[in-house]
XYZ file of N, CA, C and O in Angstrom:
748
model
N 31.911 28.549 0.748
C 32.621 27.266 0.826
C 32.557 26.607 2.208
O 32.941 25.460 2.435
N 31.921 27.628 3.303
C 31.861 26.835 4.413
C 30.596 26.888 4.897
O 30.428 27.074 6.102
N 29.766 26.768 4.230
C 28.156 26.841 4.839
C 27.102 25.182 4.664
O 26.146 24.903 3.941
N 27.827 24.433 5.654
C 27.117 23.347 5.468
C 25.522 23.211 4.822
O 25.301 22.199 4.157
N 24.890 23.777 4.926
C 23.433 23.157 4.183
C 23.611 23.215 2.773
O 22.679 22.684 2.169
N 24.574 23.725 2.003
C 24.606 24.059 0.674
C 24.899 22.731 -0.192
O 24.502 22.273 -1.263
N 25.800 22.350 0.827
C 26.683 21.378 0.119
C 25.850 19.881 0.602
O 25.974 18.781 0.064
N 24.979 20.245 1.789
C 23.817 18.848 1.720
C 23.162 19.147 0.977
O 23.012 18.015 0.519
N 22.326 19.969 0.133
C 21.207 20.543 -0.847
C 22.225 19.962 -2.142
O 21.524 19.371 -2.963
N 23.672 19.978 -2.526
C 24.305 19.962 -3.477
C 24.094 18.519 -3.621
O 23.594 18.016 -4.627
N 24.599 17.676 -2.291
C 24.319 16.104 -2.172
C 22.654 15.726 -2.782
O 22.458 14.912 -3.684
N 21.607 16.464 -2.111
C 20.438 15.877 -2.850
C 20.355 16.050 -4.343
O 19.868 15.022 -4.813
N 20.562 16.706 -5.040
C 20.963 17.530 -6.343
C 21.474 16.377 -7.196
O 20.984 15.755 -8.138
N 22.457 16.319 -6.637
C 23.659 15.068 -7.228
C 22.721 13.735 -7.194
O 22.194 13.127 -8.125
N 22.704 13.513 -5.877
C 21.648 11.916 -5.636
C 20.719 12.288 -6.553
O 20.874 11.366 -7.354
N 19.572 13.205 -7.178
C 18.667 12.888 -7.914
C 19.165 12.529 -9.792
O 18.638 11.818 -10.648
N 20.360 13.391 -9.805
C 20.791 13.203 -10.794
C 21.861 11.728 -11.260
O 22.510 11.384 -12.248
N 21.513 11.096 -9.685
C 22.479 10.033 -9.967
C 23.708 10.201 -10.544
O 23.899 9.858 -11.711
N 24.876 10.866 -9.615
C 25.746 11.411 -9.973
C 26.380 11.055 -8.735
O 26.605 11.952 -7.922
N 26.815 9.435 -8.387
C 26.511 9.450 -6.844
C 27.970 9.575 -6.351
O 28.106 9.273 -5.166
N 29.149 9.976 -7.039
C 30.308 10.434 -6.525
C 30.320 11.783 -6.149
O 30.976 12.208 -5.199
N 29.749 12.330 -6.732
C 29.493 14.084 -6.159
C 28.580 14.089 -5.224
O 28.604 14.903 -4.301
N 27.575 13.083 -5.374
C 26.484 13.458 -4.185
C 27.162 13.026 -2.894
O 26.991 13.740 -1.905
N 27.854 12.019 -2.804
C 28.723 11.657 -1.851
C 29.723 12.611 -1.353
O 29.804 12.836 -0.145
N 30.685 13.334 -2.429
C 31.280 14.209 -1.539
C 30.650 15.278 -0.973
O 30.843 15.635 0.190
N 29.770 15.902 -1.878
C 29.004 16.822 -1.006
C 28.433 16.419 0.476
O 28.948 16.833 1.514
N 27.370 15.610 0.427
C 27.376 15.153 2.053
C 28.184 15.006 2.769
O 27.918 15.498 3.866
N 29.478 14.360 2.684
C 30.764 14.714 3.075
C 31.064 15.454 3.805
O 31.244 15.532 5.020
N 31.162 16.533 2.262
C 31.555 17.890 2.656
C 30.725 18.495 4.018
O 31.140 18.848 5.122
N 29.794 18.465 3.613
C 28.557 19.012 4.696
C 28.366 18.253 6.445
O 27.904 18.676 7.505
N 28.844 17.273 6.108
C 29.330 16.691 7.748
C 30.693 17.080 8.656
O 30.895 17.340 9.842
N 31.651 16.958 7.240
C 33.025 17.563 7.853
C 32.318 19.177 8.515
O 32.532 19.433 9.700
N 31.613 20.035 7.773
C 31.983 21.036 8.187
C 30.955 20.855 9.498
O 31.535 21.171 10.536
N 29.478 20.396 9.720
C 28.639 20.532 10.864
C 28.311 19.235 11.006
O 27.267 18.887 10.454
N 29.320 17.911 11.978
C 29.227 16.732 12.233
C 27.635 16.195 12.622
O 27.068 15.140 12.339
N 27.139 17.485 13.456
C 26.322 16.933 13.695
C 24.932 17.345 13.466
O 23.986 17.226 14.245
N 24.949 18.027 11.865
C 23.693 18.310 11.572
C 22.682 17.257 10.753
O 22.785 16.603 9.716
N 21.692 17.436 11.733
C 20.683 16.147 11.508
C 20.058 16.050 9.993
O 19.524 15.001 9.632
N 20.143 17.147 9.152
C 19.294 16.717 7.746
C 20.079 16.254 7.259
O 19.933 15.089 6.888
N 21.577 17.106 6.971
C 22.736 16.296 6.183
C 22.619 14.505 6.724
O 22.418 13.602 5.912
N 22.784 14.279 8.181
C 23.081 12.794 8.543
C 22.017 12.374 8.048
O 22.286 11.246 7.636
N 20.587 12.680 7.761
C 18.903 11.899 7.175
C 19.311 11.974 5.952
O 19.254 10.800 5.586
N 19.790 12.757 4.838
C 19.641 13.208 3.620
C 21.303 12.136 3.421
O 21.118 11.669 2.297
N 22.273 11.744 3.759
C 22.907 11.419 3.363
C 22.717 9.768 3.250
O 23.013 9.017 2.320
N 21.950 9.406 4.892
C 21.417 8.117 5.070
C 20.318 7.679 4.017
O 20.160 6.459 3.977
N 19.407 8.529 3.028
C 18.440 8.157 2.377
C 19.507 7.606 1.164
O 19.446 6.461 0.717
N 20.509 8.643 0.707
C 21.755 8.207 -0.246
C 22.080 6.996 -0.237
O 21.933 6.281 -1.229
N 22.524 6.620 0.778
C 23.292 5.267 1.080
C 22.783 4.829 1.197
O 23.269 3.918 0.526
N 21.089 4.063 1.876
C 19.849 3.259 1.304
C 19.582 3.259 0.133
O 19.586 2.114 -0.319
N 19.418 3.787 -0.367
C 19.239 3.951 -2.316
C 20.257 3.206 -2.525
O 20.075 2.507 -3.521
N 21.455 3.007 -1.928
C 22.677 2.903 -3.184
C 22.955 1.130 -2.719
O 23.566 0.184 -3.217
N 22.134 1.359 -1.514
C 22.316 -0.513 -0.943
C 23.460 -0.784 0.180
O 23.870 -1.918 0.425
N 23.930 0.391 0.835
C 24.708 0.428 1.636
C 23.897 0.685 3.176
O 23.863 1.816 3.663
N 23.367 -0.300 3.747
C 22.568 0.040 4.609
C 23.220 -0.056 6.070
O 22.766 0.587 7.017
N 23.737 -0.459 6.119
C 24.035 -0.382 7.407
C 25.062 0.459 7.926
O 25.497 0.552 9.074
N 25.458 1.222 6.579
C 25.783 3.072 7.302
C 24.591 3.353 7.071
O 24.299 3.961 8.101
N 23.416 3.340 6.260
C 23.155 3.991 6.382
C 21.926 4.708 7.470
O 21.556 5.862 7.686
N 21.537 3.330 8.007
C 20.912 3.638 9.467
C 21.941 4.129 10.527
O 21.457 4.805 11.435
N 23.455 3.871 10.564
C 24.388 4.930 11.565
C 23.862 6.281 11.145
O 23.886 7.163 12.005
N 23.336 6.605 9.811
C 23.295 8.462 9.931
C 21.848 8.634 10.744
O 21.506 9.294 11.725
N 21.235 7.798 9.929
C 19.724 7.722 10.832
C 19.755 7.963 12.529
O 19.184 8.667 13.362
N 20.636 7.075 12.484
C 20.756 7.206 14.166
C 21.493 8.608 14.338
O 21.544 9.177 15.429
N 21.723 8.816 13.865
C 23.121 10.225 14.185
C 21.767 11.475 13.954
O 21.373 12.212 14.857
N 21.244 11.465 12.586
C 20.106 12.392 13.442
C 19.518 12.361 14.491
O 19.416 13.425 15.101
N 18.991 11.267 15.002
C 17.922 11.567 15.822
C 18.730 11.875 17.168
O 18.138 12.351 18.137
N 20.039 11.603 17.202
C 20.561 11.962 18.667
C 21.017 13.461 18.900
O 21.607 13.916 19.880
N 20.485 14.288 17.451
C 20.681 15.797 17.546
C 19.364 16.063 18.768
O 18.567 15.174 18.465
N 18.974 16.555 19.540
C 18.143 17.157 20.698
C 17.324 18.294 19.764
O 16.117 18.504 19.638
N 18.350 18.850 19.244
C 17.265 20.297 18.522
C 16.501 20.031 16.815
O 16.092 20.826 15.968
N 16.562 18.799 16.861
C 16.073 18.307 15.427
C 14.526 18.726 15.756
O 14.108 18.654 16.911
N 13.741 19.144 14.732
C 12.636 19.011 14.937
C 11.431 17.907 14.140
O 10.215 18.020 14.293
N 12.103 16.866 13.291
C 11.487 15.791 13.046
C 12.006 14.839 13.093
O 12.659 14.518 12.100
N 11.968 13.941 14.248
C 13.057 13.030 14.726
C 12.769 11.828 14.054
O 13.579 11.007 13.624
N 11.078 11.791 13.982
C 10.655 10.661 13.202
C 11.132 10.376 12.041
O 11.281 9.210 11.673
N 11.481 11.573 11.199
C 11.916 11.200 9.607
C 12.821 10.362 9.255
O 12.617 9.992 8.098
N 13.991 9.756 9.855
C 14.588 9.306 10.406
C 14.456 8.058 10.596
O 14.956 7.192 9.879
N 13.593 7.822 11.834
C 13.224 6.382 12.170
C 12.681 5.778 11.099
O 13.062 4.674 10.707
N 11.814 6.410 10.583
C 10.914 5.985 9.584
C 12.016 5.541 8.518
O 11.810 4.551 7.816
N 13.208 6.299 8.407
C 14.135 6.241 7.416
C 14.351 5.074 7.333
O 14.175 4.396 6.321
N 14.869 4.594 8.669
C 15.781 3.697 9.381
C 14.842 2.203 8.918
O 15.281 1.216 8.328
N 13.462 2.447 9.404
C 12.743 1.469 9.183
C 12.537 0.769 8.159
O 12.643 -0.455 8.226
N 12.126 1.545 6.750
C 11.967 1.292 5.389
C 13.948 0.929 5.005
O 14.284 0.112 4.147
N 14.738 1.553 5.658
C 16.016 0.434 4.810
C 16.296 -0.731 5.786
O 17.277 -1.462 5.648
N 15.260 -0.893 6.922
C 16.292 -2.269 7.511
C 15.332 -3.216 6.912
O 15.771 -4.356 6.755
N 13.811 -2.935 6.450
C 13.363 -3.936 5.136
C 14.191 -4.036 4.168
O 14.547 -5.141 3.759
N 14.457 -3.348 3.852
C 15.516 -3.604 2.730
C 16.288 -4.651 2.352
O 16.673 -5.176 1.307
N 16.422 -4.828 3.805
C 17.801 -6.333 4.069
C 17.163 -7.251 4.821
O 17.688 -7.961 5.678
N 15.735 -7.233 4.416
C 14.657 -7.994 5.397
C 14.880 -8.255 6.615
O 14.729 -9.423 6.973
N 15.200 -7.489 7.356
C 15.144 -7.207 8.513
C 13.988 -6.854 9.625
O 14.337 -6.191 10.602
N 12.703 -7.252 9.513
C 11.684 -7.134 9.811
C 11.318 -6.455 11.627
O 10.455 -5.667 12.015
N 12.306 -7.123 12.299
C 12.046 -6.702 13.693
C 12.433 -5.085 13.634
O 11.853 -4.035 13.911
N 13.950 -5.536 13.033
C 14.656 -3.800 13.132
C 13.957 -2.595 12.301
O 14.447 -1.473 12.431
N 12.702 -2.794 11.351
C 12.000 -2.074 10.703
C 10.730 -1.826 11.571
O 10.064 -0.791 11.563
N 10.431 -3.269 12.545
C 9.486 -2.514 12.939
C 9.399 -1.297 14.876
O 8.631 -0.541 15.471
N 10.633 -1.856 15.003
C 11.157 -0.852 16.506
C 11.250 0.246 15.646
O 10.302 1.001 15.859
N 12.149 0.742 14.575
C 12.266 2.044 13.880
C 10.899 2.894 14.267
O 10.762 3.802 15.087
N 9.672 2.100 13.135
C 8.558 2.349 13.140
C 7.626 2.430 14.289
O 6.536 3.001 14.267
N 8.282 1.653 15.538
C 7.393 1.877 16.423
C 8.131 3.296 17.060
O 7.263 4.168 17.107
N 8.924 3.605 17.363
C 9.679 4.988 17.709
C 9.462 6.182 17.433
O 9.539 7.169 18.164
N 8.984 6.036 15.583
C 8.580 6.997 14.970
C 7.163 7.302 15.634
O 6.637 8.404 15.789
N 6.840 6.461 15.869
C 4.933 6.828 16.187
C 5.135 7.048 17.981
O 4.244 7.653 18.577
N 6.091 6.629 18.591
C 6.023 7.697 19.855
C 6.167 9.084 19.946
O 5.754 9.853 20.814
N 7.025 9.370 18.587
C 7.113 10.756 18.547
C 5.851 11.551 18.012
O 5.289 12.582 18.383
N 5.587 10.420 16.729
C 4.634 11.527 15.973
C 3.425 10.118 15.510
O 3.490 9.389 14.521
N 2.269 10.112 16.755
C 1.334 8.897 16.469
C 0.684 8.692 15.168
O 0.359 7.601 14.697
N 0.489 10.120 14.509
C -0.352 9.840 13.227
C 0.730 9.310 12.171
O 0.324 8.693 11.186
N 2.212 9.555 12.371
C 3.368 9.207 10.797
C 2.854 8.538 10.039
O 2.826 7.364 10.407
N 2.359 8.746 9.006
C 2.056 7.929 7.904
C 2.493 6.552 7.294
O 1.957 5.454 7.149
N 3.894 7.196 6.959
C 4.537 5.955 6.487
C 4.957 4.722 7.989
O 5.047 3.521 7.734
N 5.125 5.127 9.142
C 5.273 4.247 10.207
C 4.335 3.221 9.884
O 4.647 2.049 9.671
N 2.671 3.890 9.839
C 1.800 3.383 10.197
C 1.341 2.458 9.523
O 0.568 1.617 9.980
N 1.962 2.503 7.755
C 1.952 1.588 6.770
C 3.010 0.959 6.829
O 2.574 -0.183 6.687
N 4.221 0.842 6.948
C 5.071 0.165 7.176
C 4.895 -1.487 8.396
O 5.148 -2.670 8.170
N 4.218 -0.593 9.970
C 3.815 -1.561 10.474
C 2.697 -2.401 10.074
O 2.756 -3.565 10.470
N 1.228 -1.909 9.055
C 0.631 -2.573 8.776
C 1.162 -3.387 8.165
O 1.321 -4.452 8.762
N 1.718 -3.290 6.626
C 2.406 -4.305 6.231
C 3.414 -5.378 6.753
O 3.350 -6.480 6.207
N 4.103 -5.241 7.493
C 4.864 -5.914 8.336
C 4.289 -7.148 9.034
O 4.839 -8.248 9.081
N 2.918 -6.763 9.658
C 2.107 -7.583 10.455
C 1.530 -8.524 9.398
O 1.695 -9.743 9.347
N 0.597 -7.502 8.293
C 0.327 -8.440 7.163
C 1.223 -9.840 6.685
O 0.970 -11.044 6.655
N 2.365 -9.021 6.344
C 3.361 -10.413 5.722
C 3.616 -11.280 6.788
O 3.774 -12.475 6.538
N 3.686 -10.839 8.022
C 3.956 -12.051 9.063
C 2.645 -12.837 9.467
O 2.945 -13.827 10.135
N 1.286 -12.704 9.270
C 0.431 -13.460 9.272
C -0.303 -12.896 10.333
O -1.072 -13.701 10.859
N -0.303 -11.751 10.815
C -1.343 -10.846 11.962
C -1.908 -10.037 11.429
O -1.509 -8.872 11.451
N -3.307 -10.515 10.613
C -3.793 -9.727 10.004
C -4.875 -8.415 10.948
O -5.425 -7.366 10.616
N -4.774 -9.099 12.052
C -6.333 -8.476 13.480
C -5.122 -7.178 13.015
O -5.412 -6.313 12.190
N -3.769 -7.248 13.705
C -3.150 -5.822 14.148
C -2.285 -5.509 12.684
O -1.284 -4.891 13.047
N -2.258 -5.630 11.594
C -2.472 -5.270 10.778
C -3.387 -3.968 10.655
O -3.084 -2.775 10.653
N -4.791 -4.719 10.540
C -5.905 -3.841 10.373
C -5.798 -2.939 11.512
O -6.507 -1.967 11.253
N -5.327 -2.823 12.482
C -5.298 -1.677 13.259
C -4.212 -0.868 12.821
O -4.773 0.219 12.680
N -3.374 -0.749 12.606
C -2.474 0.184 11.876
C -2.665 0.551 10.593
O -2.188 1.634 10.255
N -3.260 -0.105 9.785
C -4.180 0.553 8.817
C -5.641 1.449 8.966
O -6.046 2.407 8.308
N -6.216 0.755 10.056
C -6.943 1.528 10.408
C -6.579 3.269 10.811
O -7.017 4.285 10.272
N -5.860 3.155 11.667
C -5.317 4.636 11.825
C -4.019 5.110 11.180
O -3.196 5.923 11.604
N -4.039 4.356 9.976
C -3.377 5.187 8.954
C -4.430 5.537 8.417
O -4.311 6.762 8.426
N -5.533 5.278 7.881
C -6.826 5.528 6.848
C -7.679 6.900 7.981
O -8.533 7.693 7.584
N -7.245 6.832 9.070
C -8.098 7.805 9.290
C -6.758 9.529 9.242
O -7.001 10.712 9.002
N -5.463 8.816 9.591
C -4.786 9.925 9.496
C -4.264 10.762 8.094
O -4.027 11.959 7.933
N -4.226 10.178 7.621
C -3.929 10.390 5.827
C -4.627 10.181 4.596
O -4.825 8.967 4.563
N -5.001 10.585 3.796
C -5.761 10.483 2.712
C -4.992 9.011 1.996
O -3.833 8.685 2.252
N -5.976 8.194 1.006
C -5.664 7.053 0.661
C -4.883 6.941 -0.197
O -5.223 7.667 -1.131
N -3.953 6.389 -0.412
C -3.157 5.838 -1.672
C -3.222 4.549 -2.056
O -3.643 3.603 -1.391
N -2.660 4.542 -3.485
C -3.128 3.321 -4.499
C -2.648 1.863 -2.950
O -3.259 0.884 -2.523
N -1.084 2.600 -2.548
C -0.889 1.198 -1.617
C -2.024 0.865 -0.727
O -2.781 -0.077 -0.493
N -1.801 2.012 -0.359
C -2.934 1.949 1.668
C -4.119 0.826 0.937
O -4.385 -0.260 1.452
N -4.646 1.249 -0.137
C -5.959 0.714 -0.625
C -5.753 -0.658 -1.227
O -6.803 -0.980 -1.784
N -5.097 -1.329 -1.311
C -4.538 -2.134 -1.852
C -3.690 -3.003 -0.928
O -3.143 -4.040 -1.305
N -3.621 -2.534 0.249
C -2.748 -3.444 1.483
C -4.114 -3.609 2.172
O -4.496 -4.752 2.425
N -4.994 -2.387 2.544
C -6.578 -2.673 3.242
C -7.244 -3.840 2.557
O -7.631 -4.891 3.067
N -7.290 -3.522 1.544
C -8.391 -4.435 0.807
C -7.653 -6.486 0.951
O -8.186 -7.595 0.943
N -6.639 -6.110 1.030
C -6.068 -7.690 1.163
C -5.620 -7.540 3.137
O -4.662 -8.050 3.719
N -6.145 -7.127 3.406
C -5.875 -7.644 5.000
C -7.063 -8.142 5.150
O -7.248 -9.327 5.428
N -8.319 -6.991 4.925
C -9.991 -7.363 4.672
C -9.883 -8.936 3.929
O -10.330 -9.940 4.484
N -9.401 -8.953 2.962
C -9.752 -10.777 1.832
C -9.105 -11.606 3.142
O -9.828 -12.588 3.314
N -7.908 -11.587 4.236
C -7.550 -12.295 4.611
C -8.478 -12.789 5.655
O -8.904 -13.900 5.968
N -8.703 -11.135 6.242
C -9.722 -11.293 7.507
C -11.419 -11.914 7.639
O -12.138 -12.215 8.592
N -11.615 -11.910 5.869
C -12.636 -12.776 5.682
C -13.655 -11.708 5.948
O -14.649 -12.271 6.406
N -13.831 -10.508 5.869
C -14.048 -9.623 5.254
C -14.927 -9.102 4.474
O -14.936 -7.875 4.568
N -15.861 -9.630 3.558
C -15.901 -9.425 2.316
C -16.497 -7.940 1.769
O -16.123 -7.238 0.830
N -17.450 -7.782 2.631
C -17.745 -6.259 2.670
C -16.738 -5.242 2.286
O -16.589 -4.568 1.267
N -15.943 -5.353 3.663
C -15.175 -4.028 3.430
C -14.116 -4.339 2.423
O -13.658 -3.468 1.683
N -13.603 -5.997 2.390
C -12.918 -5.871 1.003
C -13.454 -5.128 -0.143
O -13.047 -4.010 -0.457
N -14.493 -5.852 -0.842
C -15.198 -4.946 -1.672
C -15.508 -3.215 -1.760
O -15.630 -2.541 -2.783
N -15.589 -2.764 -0.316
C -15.645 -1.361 -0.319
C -14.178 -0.700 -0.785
O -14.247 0.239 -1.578
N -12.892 -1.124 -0.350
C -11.631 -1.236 -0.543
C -11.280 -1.336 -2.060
O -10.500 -0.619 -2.686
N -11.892 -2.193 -2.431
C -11.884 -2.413 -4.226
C -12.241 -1.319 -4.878
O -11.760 -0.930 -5.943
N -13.401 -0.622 -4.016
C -14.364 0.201 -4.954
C -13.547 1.359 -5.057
O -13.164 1.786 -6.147
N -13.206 1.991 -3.751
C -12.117 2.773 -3.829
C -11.386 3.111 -4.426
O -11.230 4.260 -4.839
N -10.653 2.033 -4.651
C -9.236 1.723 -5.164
C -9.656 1.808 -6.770
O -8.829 2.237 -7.574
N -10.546 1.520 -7.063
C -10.972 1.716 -8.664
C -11.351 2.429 -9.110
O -11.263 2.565 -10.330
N -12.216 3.574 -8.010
C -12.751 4.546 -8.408
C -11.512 6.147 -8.422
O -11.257 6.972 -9.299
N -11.011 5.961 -6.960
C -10.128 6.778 -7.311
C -9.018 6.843 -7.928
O -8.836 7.928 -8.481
N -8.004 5.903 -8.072
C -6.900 5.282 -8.791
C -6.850 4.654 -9.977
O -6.063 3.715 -10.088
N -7.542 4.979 -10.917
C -7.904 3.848 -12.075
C -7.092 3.164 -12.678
O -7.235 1.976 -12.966
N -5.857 4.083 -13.005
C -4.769 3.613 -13.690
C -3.388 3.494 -12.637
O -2.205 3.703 -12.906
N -4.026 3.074 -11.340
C -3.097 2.750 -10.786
C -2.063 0.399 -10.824
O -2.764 -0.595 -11.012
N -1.032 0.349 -10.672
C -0.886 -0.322 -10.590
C -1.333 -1.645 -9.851
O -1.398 -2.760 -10.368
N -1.709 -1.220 -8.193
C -2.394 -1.807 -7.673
C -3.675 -1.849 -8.005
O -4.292 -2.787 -7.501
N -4.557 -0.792 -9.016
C -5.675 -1.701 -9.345
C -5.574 -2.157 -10.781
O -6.654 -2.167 -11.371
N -5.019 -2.356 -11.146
C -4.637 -3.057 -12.357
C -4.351 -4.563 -11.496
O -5.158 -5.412 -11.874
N -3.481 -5.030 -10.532
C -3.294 -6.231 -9.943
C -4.811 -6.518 -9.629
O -5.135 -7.667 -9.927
N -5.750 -5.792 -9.131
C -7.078 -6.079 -8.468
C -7.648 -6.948 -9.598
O -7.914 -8.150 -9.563
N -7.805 -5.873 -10.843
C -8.455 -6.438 -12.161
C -7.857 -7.528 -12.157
O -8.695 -8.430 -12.149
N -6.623 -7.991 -12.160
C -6.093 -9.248 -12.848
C -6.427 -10.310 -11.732
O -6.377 -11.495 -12.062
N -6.740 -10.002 -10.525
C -6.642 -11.227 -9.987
C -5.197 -11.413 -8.906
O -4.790 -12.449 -8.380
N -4.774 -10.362 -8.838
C -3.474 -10.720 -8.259
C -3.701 -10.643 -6.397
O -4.623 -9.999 -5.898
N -2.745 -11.370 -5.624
C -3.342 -10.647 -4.058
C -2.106 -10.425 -3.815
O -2.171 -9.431 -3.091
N -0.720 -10.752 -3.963
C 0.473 -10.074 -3.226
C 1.450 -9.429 -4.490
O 2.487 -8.823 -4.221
């Protein structure tokens, strides 16, 4: 009854089952007993993003990363980043994201997060550089391939758009984003 990680593991449990009054007290529970343990404060902050309560829920975000002995501080930022889009918050998603990649340069999701970011704001040059070294740090997904291939159509491109397409069709077939490709869709 007093072993904090149980009762954060109980909180994820609950949150998947959408059961979000128990998942709530459990995290709770699990802070009352170790205020300042950093997965409970990440794992409770992903809760309260899901649930649309964002602006606790980047306070937990922040509350991890000011643990010293955390050993993925980025998870976190990155957290932080993807819910302050949420509330279109674009600057505050992309400092998150840039933080995350001081810690850990290859982060994946940072690195797509800032591509897109740049994309929707109309910088497609540094766009493509954060896609770029997301594509070399991580294997491709339906998005990555599907945010590349429309930075390429913007950048005028056409090559590597097309190589991007091919990709995206060959490995993903029944993915959503290439289903948008087939139809014609670009955002």
């Amino acid at each position: 009854p007093r072993y904090a990680p149980a009762y954060n593991v109980l909180g994820l449990l609950y949150m998947e089952l959408r059961e979000d009054g128990k998942a709530e007290e459990s995290f709770r529970r699990a802070l009352d007993l170790e205020p300042g343990n950093p997965d409970a404060h990440n794992n409770y902050g992903l809760f309260l993003c899901q649930r649309g309560r964002v602006d606790e829920s980047i306070d937990h975000f922040l509350a991890a990363v000011k643990n010293p002995l955390y050993a993925t501080p980025e998870k976190p930022l990155v957290n932080a980043g993807l819910c302050s889009l949420k509330k279109d918050d674009r600057k505050g998603a992309e400092d998150f994201f840039q933080k995350a990649l001081r810690l850990q340069p290859q982060q994946p999701q940072a690195l797509y997060g800032l591509a897109e970011i740049y994309y929707r704001s109309g910088d497609a040059g540094l766009a493509k550089n954060y896609m770029g070294r997301l594509l070399k740090a991580a294997d491709p997904s339906p998005a990555s391939l599907w945010l590349a291939l429309r930075i390429e159509r913007r950048l005028g491109n056409r090559d590597a758009e097309a190589n991007y397409g091919l990709q995206l069709r060959k490995l993903f077939p029944d993915a959503r984003e290439t289903q948008a490709l087939r139809n014609g869709q670009d955002d």
